[in-house]
mmCIF file of C-alpha atoms in Angstrom:
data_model
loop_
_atom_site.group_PDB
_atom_site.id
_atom_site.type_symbol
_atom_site.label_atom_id
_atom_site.label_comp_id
_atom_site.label_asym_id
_atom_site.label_seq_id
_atom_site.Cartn_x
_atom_site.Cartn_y
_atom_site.Cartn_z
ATOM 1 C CA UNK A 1 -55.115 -21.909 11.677
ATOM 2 C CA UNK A 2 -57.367 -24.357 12.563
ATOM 3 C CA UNK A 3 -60.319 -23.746 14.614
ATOM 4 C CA UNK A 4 -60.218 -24.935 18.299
ATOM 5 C CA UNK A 5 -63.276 -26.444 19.060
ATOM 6 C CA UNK A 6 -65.649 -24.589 21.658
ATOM 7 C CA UNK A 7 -65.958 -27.553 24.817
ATOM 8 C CA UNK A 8 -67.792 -25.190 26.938
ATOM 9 C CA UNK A 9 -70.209 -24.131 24.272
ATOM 10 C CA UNK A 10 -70.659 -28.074 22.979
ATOM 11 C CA UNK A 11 -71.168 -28.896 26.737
ATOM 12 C CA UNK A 12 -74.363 -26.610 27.212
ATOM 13 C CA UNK A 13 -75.732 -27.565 23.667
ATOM 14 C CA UNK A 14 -75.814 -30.845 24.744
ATOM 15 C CA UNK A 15 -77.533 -30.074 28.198
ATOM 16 C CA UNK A 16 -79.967 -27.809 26.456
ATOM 17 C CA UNK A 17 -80.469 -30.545 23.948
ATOM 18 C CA UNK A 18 -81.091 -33.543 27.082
ATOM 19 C CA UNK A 19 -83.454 -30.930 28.385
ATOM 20 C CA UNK A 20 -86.048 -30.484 25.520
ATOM 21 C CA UNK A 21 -84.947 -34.097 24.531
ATOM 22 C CA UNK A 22 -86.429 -35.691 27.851
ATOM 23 C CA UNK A 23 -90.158 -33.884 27.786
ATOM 24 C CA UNK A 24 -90.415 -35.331 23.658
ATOM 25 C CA UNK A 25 -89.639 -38.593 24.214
ATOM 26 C CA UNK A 26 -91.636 -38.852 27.289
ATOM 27 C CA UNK A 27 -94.347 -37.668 24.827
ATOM 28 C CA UNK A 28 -93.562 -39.772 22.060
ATOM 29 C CA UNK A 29 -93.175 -43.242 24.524
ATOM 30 C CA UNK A 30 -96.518 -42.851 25.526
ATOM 31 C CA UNK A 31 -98.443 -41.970 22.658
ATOM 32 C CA UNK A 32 -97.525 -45.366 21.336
ATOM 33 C CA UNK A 33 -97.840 -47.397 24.309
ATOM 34 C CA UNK A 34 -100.815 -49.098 25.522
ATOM 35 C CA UNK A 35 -102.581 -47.412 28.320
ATOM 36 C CA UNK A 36 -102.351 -50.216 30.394
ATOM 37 C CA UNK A 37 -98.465 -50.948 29.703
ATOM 38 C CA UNK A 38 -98.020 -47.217 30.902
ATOM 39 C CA UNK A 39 -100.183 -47.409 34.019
ATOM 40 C CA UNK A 40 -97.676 -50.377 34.813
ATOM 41 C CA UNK A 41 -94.366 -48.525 34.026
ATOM 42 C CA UNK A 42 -94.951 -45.280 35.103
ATOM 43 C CA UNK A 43 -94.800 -41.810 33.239
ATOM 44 C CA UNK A 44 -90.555 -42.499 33.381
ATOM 45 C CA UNK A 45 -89.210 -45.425 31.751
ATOM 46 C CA UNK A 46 -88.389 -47.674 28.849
ATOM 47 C CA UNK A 47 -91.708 -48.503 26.101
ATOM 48 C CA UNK A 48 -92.870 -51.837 26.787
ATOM 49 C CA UNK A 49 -95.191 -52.231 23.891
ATOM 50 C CA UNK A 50 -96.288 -50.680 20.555
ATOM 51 C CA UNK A 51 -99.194 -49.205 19.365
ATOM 52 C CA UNK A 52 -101.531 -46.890 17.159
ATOM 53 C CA UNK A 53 -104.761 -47.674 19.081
ATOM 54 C CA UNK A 54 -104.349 -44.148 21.008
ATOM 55 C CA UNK A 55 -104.681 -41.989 17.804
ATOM 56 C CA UNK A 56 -107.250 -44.189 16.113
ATOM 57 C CA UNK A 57 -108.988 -43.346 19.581
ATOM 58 C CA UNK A 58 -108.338 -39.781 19.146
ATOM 59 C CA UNK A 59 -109.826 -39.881 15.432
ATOM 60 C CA UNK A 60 -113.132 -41.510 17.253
ATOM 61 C CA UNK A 61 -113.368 -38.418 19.507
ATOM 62 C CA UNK A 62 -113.602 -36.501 16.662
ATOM 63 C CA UNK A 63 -110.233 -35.159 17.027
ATOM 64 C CA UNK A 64 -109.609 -34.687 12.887
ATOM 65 C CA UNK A 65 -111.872 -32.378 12.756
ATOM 66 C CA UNK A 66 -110.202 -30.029 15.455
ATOM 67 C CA UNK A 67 -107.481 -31.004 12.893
ATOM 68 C CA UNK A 68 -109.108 -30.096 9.941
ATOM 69 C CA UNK A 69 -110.587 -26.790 11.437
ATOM 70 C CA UNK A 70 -106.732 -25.812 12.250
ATOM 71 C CA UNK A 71 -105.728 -26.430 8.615
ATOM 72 C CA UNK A 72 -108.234 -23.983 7.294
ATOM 73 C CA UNK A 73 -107.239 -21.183 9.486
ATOM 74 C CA UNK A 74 -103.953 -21.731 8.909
ATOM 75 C CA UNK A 75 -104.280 -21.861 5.482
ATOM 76 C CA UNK A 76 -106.403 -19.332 5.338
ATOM 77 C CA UNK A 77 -104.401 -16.938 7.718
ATOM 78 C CA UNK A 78 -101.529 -17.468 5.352
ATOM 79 C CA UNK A 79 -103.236 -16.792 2.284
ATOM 80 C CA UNK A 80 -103.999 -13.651 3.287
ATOM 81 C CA UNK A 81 -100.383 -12.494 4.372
ATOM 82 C CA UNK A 82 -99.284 -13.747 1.266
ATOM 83 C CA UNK A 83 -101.544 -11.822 -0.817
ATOM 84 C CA UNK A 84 -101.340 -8.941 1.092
ATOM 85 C CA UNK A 85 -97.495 -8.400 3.011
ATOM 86 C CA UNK A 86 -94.883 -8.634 -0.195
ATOM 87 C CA UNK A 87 -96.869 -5.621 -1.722
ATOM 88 C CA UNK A 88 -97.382 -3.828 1.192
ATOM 89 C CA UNK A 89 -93.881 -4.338 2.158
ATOM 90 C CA UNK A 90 -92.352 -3.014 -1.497
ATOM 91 C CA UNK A 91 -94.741 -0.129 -1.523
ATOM 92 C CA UNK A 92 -93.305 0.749 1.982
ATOM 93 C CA UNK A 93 -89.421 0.087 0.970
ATOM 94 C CA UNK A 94 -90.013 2.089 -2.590
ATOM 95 C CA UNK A 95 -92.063 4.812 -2.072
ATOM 96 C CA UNK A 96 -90.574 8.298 -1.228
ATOM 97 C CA UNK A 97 -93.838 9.486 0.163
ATOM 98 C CA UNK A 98 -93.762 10.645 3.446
ATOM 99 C CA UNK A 99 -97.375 9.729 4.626
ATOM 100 C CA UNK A 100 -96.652 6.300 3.837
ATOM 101 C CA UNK A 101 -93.207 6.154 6.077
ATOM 102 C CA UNK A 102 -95.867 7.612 9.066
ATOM 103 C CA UNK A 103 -98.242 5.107 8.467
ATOM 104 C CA UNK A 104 -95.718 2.199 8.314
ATOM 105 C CA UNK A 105 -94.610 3.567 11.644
ATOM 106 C CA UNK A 106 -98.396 3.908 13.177
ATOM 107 C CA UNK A 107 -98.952 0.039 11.942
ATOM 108 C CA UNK A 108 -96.017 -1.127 14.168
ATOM 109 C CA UNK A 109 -98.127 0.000 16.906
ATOM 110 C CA UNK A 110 -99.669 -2.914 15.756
ATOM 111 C CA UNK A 111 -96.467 -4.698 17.309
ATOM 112 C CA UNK A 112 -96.948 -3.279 21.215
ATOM 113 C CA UNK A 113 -100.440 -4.215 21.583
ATOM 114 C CA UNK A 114 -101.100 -7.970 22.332
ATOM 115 C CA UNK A 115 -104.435 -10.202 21.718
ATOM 116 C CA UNK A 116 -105.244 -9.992 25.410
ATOM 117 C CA UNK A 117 -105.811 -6.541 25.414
ATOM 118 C CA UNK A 118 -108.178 -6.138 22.530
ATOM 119 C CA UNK A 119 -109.842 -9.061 22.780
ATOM 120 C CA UNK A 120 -113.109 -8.588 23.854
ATOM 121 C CA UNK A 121 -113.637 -5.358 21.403
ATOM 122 C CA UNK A 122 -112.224 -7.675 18.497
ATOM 123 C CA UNK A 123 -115.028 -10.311 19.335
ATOM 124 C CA UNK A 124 -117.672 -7.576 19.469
ATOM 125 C CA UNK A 125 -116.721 -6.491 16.203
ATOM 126 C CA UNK A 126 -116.336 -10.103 14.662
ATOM 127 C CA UNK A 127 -120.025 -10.573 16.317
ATOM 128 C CA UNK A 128 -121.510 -7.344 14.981
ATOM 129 C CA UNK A 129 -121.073 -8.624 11.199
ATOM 130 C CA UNK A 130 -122.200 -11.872 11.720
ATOM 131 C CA UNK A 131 -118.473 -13.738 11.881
ATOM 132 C CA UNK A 132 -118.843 -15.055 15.435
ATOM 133 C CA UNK A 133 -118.456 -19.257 15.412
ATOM 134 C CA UNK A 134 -117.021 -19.248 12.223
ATOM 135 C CA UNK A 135 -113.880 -20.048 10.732
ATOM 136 C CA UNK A 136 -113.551 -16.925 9.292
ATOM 137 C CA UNK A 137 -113.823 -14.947 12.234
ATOM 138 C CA UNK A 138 -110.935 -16.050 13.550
ATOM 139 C CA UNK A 139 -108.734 -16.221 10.367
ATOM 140 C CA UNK A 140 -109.449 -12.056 9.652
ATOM 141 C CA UNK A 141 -108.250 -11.381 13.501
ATOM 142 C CA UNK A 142 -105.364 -14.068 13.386
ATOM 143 C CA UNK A 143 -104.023 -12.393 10.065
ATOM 144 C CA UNK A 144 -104.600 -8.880 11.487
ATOM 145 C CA UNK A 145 -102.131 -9.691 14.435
ATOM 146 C CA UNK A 146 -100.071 -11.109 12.189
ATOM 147 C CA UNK A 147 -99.869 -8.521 9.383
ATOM 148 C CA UNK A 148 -97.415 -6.005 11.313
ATOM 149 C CA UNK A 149 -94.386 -8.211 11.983
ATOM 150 C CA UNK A 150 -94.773 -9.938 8.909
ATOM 151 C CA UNK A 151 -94.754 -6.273 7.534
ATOM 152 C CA UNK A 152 -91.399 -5.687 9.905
ATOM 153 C CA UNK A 153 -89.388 -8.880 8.588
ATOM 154 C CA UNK A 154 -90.061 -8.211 5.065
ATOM 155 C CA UNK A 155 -89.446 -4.431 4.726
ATOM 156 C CA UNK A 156 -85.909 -6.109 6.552
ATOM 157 C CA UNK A 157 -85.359 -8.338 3.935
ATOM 158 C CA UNK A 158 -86.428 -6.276 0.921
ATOM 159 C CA UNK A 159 -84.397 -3.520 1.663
ATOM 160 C CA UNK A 160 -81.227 -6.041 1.056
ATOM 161 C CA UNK A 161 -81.663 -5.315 -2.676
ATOM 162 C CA UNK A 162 -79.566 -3.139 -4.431
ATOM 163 C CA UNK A 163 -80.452 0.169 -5.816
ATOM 164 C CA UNK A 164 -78.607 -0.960 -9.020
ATOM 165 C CA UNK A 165 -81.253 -3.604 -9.406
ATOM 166 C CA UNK A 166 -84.181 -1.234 -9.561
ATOM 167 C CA UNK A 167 -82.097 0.801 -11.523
ATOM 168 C CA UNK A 168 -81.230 -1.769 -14.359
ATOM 169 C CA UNK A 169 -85.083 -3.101 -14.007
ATOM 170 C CA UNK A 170 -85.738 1.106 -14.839
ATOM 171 C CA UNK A 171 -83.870 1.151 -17.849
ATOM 172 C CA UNK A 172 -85.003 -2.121 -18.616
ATOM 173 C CA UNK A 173 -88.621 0.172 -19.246
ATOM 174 C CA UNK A 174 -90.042 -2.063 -16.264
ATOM 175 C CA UNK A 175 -92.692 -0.897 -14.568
ATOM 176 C CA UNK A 176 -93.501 -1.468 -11.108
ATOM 177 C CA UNK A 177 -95.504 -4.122 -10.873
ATOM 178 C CA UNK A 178 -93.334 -5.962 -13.283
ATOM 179 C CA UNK A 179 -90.296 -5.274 -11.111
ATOM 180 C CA UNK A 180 -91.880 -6.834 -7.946
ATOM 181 C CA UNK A 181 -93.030 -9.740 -9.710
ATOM 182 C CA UNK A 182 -89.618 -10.065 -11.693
ATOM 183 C CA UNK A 183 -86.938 -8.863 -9.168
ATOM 184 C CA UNK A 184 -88.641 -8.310 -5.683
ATOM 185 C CA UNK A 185 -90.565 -11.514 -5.120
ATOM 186 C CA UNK A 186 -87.495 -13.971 -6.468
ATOM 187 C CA UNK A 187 -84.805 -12.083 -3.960
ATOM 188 C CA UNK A 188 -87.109 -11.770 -1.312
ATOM 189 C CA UNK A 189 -87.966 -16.001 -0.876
ATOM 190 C CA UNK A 190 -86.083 -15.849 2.167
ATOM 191 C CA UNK A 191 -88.074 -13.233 4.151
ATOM 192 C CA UNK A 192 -91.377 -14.243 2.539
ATOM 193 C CA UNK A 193 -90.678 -18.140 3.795
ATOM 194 C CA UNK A 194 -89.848 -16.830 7.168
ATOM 195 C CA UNK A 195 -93.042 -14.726 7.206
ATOM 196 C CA UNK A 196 -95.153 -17.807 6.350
ATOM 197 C CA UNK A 197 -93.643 -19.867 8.579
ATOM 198 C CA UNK A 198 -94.213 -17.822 11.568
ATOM 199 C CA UNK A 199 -97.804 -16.918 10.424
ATOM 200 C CA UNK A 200 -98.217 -20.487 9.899
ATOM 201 C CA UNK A 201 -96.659 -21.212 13.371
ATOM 202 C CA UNK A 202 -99.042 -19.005 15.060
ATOM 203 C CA UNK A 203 -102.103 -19.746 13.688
ATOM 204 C CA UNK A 204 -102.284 -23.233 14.111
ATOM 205 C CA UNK A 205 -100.937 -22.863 17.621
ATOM 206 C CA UNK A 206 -103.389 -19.820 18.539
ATOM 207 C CA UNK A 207 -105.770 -20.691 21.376
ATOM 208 C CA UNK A 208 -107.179 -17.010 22.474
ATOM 209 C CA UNK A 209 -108.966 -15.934 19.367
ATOM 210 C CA UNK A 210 -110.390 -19.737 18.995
ATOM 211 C CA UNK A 211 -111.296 -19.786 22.281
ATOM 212 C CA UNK A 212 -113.370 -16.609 22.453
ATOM 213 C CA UNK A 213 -114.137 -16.193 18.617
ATOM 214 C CA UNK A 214 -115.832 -19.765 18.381
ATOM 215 C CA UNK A 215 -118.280 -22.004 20.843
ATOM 216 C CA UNK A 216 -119.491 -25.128 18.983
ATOM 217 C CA UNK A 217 -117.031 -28.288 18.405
ATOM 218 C CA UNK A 218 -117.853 -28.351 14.899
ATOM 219 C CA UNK A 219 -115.408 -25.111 14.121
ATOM 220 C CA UNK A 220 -113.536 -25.936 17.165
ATOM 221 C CA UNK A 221 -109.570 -25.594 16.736
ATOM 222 C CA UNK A 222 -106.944 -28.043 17.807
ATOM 223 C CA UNK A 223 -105.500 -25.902 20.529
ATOM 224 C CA UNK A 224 -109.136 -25.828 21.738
ATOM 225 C CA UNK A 225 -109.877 -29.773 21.246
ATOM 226 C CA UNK A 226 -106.723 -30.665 23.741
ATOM 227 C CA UNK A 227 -107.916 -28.591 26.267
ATOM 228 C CA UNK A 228 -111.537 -29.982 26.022
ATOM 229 C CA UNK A 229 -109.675 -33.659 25.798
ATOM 230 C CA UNK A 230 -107.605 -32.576 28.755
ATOM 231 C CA UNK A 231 -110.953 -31.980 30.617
ATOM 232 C CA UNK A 232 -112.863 -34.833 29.697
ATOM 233 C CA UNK A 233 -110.045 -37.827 29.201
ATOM 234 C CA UNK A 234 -107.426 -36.728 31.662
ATOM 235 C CA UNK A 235 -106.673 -39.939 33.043
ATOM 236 C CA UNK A 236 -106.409 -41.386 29.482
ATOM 237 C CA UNK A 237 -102.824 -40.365 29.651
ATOM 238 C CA UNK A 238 -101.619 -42.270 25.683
ATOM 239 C CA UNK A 239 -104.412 -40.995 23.964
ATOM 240 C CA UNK A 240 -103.758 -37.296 25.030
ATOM 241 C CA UNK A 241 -100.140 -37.665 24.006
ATOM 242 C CA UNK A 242 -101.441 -38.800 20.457
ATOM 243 C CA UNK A 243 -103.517 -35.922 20.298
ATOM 244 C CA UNK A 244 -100.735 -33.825 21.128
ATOM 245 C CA UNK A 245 -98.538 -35.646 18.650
ATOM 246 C CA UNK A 246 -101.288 -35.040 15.497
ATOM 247 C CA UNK A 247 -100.815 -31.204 16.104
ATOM 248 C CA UNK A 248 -96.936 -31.011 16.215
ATOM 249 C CA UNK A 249 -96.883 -33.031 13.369
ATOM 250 C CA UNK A 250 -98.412 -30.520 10.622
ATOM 251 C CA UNK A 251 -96.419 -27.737 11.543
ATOM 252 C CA UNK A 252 -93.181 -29.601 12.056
ATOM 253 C CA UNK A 253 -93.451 -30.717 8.167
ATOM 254 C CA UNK A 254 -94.059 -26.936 7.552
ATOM 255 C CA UNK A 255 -90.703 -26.329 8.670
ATOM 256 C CA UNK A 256 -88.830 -29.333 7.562
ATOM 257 C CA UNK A 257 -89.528 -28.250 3.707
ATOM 258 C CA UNK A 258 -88.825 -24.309 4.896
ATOM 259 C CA UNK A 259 -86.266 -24.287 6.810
ATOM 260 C CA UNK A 260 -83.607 -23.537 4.154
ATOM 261 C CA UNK A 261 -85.463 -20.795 3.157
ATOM 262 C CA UNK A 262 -86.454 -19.765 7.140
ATOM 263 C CA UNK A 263 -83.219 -19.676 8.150
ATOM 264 C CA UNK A 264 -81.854 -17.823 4.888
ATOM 265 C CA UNK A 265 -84.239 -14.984 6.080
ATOM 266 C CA UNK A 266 -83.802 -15.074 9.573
ATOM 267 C CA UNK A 267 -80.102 -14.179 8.726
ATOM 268 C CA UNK A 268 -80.674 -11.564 6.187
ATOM 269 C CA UNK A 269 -79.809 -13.422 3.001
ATOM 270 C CA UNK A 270 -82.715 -13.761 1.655
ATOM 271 C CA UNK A 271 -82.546 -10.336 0.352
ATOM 272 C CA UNK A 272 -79.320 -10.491 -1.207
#
């Protein structure tokens, strides 16, 4: 039989789709328009002219280097999930031990607790060992938070494989590291994309640990610069949309190339 189409369902996609539609393009009209040209027209309306004057303004500001500063936490907040989640996670799925099923369980406390709360005895810490203002103290805390759900979603995924696997890897005289490199790691692409992704996704977007981790411009994050550009140029309406525009951009391009692989994971099949 074939499938009826849903109307009802197509009718609120679109509507949810004209809804975030409207706010982007409003963006995106103004961050190439002359300042001037959108004084005229209004916030609403059709683009009048075209330009990339309002990002080589933001560039002058010294916006790249709120760019920059992003990358490297990102980057670095990445690295370390990726170094340190996939073997956590296969220890956690594979080992019989009980203590390490009750400390899996005392790390998802991890999960309950948000930023807010602990913030001010993280940044005592990070300021006791000499991390405060640096990029580094806010990558270590950034990964921290991240490290439990990453931990969550891979466990998830990694538990899709098949006993018959290990098995076969077993009587293959693998050992264990040779089985997570060899088996683990390959079936597990799926959950380890989506874990990168969304530690990717909140790092660069992460404004509370910046903000209170951090206090000159020179390791000042993205998240950080718009609100000091927000402050200082808030009648410069273009050149805060371009701003705006250079830090979507980044992590939409993360996603573009992952998003076969996100979405594999976010469905469970990157496990099987």
């Amino acid at each position: 039989m074939k499938p009826q189409p849903n109307v009802v369902g197509g009718f609120f996609a679109a509507i949810w789709l004209l809804i975030i539609s409207l706010p982007v393009y409003l963006m995106l009209r103004a961050a190439f328009e002359t300042k001037a040209a959108y004084s005229q027209a209004g916030p609403i309306g059709l683009p009048t002219t075209f330009t990339l004057d309002n990002f080589a303004y933001a560039f002058e500001i010294g916006f790249g280097k709120y760019l920059v500063n992003s990358g490297l936490i990102t980057v670095g907040t990445v690295a370390i999930i990726f170094l340190l989640v996939p073997p956590l996670a296969f220890t956690i799925v594979r080992c019989t031990n009980p203590l390490v099923r009750q400390v899996f369980r005392l790390m998802l406390i991890g999960l309950a607790i948000p930023a807010q709360v602990v913030v001010l005895p993280v940044y005592y810490l990070i300021a006791q060992v000499g991390l405060y203002n640096s990029l580094l103290g806010v990558i270590l805390p950034t990964a921290a938070f991240a490290i439990p759900v990453s931990t969550l979603i891979l466990t998830g995924s990694m538990r899709e494989i098949s006993n018959e696997l290990y098995e076969a890897m077993a009587l293959d005289g693998a050992s264990s590291w040779r089985t997570f490199w060899q088996l683990v790691v390959p079936l597990s692409r799926g959950g380890i994309a989506t874990i990168i992704v969304f530690t990717a996704l909140n790092a660069w977007n992460g404004f509370l640990l910046p903000l209170v981790l951090t206090r000159s411009q020179d390791v000042m994050a993205a998240t950080i610069g718009l609100n000091l550009f927000k402050q200082n140029f808030s009648l410069n309406v273009p050149g805060l949309m371009a701003a705006i525009v250079l830090t979507i951009i980044p992590i939409f391009l993360v996603y573009i190339f992952a998003r076969r692989t996100l979405i594999a994971g976010l469905t469970g099949v990157g496990g099987k």
